mmCIF file of C-alpha atoms in Angstrom:
data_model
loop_
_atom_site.group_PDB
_atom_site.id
_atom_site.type_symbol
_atom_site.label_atom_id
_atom_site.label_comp_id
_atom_site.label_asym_id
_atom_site.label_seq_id
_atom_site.Cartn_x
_atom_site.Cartn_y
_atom_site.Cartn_z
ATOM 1 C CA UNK A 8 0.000 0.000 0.000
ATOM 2 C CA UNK A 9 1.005 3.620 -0.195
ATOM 3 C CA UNK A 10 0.622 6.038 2.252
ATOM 4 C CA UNK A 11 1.442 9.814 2.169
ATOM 5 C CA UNK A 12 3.099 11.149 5.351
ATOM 6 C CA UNK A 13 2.612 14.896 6.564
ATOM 7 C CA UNK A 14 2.573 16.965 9.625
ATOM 8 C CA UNK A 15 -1.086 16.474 9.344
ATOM 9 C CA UNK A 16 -1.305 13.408 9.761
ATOM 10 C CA UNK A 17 -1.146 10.195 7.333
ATOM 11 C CA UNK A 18 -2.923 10.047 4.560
ATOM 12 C CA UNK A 19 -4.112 6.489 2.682
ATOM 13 C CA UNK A 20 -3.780 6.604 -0.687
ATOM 14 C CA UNK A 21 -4.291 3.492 -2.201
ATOM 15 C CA UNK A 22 -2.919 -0.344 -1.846
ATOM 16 C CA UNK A 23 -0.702 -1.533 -4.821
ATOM 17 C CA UNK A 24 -3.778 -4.171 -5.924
ATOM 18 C CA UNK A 25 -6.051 -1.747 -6.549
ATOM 19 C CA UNK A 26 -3.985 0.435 -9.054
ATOM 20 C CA UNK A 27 -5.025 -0.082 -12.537
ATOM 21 C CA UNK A 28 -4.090 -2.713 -14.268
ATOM 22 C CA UNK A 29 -1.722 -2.435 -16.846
ATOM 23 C CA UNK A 30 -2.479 -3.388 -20.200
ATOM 24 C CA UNK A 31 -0.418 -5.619 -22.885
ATOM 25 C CA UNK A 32 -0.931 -6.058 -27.143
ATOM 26 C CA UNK A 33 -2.774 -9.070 -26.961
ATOM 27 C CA UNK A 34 -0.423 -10.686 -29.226
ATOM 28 C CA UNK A 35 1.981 -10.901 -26.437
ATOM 29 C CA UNK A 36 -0.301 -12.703 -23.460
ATOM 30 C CA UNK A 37 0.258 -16.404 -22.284
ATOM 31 C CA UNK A 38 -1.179 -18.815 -24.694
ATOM 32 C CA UNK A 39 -4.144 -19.898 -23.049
ATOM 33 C CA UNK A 40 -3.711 -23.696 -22.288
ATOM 34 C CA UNK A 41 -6.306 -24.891 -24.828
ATOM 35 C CA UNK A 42 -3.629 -23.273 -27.538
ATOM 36 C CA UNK A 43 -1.039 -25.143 -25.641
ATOM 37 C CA UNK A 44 0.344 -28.592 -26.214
ATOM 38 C CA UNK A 45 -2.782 -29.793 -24.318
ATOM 39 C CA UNK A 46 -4.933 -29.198 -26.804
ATOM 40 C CA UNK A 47 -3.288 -32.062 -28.894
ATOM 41 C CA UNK A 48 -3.343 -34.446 -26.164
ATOM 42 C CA UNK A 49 -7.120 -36.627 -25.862
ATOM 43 C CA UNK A 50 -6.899 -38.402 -22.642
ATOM 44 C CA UNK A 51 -9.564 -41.238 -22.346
ATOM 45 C CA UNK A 52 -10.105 -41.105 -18.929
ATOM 46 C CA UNK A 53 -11.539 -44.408 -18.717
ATOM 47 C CA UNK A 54 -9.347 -46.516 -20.205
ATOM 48 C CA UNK A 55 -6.177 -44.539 -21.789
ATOM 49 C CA UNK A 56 -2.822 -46.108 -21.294
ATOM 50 C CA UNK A 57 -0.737 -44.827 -19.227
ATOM 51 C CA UNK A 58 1.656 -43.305 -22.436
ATOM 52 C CA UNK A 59 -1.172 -40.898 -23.122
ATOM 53 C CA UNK A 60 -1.175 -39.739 -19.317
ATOM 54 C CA UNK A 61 2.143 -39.395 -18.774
ATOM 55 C CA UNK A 62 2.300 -36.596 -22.441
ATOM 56 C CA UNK A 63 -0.607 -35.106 -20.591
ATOM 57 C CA UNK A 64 1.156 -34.314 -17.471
ATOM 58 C CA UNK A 65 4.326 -33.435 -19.388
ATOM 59 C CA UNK A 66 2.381 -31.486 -21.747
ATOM 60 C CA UNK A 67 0.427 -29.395 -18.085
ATOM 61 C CA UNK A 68 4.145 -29.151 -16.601
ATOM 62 C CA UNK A 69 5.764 -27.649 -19.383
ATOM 63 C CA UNK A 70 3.109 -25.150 -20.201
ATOM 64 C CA UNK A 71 3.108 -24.208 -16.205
ATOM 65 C CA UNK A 72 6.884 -23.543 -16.624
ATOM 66 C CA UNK A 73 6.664 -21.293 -19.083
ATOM 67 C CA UNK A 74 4.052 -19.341 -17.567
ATOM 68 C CA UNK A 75 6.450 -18.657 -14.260
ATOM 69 C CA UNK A 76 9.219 -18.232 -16.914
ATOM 70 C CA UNK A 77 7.173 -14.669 -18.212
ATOM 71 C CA UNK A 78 5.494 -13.672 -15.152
ATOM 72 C CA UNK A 79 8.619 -11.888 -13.474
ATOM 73 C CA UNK A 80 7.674 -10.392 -10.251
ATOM 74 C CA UNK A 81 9.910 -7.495 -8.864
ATOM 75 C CA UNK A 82 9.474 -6.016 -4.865
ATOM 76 C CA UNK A 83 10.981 -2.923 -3.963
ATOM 77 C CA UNK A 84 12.874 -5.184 -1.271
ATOM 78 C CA UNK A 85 15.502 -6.115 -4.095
ATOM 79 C CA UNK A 86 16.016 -2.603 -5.614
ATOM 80 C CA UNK A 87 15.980 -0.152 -2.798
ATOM 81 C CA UNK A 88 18.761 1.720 -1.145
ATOM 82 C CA UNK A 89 19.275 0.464 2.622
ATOM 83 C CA UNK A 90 20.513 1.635 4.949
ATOM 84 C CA UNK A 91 18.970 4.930 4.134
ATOM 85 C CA UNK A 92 21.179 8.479 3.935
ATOM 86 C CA UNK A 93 18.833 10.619 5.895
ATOM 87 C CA UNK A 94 19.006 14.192 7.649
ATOM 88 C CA UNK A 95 17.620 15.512 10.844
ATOM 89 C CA UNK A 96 15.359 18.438 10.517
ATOM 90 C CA UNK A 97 17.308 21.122 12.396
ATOM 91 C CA UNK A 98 20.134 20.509 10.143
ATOM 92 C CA UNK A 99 21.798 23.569 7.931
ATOM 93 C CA UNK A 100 21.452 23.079 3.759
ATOM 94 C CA UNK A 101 25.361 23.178 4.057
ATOM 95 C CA UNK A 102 25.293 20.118 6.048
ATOM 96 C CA UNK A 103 22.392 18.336 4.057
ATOM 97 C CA UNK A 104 24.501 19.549 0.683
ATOM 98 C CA UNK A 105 27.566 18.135 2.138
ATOM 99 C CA UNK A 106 25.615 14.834 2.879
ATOM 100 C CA UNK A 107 24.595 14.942 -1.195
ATOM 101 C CA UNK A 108 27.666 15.026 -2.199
ATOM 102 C CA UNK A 109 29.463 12.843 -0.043
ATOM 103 C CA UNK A 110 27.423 9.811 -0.955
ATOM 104 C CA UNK A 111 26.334 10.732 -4.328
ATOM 105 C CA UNK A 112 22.946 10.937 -3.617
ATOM 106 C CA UNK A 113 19.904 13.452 -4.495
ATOM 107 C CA UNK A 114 17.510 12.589 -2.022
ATOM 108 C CA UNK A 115 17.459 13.089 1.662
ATOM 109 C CA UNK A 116 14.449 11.929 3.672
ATOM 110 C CA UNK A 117 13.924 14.315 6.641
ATOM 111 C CA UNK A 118 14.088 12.961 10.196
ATOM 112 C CA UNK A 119 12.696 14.571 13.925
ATOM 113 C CA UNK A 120 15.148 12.367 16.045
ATOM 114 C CA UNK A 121 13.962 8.920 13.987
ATOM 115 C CA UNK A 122 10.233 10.085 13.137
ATOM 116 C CA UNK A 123 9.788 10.509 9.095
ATOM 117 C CA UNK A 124 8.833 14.306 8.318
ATOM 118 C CA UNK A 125 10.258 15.011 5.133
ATOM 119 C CA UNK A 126 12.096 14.871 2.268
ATOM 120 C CA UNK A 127 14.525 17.165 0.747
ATOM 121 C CA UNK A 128 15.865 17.112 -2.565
ATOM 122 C CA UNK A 129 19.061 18.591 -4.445
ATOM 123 C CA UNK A 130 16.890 20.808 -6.677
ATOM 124 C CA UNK A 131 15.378 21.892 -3.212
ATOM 125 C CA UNK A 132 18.488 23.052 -2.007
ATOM 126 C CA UNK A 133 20.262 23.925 -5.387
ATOM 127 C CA UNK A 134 16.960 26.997 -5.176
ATOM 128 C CA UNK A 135 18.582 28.317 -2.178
ATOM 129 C CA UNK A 136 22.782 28.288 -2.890
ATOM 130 C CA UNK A 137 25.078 29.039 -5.769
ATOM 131 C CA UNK A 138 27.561 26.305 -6.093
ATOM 132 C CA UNK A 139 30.545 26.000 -8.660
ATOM 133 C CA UNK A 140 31.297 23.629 -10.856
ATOM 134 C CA UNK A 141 33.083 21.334 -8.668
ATOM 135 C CA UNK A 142 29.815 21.448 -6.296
ATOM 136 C CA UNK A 143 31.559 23.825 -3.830
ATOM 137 C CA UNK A 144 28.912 26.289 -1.678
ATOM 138 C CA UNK A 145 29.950 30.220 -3.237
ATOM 139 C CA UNK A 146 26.769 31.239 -1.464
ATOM 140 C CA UNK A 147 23.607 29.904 0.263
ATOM 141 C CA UNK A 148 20.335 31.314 2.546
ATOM 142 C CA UNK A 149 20.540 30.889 6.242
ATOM 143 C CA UNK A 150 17.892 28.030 6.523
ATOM 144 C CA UNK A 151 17.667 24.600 7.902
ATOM 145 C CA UNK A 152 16.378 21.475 6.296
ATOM 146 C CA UNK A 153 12.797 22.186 7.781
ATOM 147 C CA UNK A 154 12.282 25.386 5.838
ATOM 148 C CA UNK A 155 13.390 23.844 2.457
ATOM 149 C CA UNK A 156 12.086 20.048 2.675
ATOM 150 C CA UNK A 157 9.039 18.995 1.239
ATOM 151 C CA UNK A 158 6.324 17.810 4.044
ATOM 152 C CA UNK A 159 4.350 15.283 2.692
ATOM 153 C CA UNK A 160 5.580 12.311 1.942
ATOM 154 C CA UNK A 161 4.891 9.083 -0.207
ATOM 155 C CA UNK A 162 5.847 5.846 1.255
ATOM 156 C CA UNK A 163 5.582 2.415 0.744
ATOM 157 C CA UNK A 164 6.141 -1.030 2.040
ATOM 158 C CA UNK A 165 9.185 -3.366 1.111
ATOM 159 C CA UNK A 166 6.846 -6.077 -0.513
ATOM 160 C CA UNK A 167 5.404 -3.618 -3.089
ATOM 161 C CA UNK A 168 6.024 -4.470 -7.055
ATOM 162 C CA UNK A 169 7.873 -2.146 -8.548
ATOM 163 C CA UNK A 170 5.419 -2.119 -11.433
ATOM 164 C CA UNK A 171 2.906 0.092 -8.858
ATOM 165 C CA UNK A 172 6.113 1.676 -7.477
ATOM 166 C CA UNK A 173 6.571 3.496 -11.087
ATOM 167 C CA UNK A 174 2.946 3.789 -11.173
ATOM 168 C CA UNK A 175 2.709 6.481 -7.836
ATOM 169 C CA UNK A 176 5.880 7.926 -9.550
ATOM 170 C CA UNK A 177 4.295 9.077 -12.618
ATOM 171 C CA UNK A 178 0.940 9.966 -11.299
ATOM 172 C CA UNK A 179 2.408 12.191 -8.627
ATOM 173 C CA UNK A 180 5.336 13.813 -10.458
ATOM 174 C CA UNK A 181 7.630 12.469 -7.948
ATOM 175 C CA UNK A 182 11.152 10.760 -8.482
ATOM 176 C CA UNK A 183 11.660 9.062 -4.782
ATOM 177 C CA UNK A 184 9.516 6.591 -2.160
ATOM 178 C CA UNK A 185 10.509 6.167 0.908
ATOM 179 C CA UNK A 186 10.085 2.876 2.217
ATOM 180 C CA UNK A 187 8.499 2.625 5.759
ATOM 181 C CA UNK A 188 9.238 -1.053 7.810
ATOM 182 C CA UNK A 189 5.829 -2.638 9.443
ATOM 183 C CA UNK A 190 6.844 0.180 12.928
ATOM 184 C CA UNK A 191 6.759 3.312 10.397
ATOM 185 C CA UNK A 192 9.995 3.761 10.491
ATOM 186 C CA UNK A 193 12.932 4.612 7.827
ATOM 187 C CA UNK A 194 13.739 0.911 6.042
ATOM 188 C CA UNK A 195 15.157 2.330 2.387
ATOM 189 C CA UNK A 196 14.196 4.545 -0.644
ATOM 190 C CA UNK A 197 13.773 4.133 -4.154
ATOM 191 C CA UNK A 198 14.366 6.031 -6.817
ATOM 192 C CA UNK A 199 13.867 6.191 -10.644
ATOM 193 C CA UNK A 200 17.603 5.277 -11.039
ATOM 194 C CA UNK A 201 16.999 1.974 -9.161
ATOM 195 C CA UNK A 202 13.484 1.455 -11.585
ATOM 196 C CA UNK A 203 15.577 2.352 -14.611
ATOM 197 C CA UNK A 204 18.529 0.094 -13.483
ATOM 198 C CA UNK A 205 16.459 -2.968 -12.571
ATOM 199 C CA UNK A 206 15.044 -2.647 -16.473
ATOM 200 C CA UNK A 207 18.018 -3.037 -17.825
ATOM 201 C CA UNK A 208 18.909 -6.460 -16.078
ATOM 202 C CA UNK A 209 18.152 -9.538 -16.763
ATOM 203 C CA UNK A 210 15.495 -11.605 -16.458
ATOM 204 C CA UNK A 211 13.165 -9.196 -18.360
ATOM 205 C CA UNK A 212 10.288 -7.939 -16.422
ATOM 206 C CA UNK A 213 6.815 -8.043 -17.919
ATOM 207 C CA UNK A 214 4.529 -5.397 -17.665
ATOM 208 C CA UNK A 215 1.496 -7.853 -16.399
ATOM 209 C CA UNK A 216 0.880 -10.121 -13.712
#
């Protein structure tokens, strides 16, 4: 499920099952089995020999193999960043910047001691400095992470797909999920990059269930 956290409270947004369904060219579905091998196979289930069974079963197991073979499913358990880079609130954009940079990172979710508030972003912070080319501070506002991050936040759970995952992306014009463990608190995060990355490996994930 995904859940959007803010100081006002959290906010339900939907479970992962109840996202639409994605469509596919119907060219490209599983054969049904009666366009499988099965439909060669005439099994006289009185008296058939026990040749005739045994292509039957085969003929089910092979089918069933190829099905699991196409229907790749992905959580956001094996593609999210953990541990998590995070920043407390009180924190100066220096020190958040410094964080960014450090680890290579462009997303910091916001912490009040270890209690999700936030999330703050390098576009966030790149609004309120001048850096050089070599991502050195020439100038920046005298502000801490609370003034600059972004309140509410979209989270998940570990065991999500990531075929919903890019789903909440693109419907909420947002480029990071934070994932929450079952006690609310920080587990990972996931970001396009990891979507994009996972796409290019190998086995190929569908884009149906």
């Amino acid at each position: 499920m995904f859940m959007v956290y803010s100081p006002e409270g959290q906010s339900f947004i939907g479970a992962a099952q109840n996202l639409p369904v994605l469509k596919v060219d119907p060219a490209k579905r599983i054969n049904r089995v009666e366009d499988t091998e099965l439909g060669g196979v005439k099994v006289d289930v009185k008296g058939s020999n026990s040749s005739q069974k045994k292509e039957a079963l085969n003929a089910y197991k092979k089918n069933q193999q190829n099905s699991g073979e196409r229907r790749v499913i992905v959580r956001v358990a094996e593609i999210m960043s953990t541990p998590v880079i995070s920043v407390q609130s009180n924190a100066s954009l220096e020190n958040a910047w410094a964080l960014m940079q450090k680890h290579n990172i462009k997303h910091l979710p916001v912490l009040d001691v270890d209690s999700l508030v936030g999330i703050c972003s390098q576009t966030d912070l790149l609004a309120r400095m001048l850096v050089d080319r070599d991502g050195q501070i020439e100038g920046v506002k005298r502000e801490t992470v609370a003034q600059v991050m972004h309140p509410q936040v979209i989270t998940t759970t570990a065991e999500t797909e990531i075929r919903h995952v890019a789903q909440v992306l693109t419907e909420f014009d947002v480029d990071s999920l934070v994932i929450l463990n079952d006690y609310q608190k920080l587990l990972g995060i996931v970001t396009e990059k990891d979507l994009i990355t996972r796409l290019a490996q190998e086995p190929p994930i569908e884009i149906y269930t």
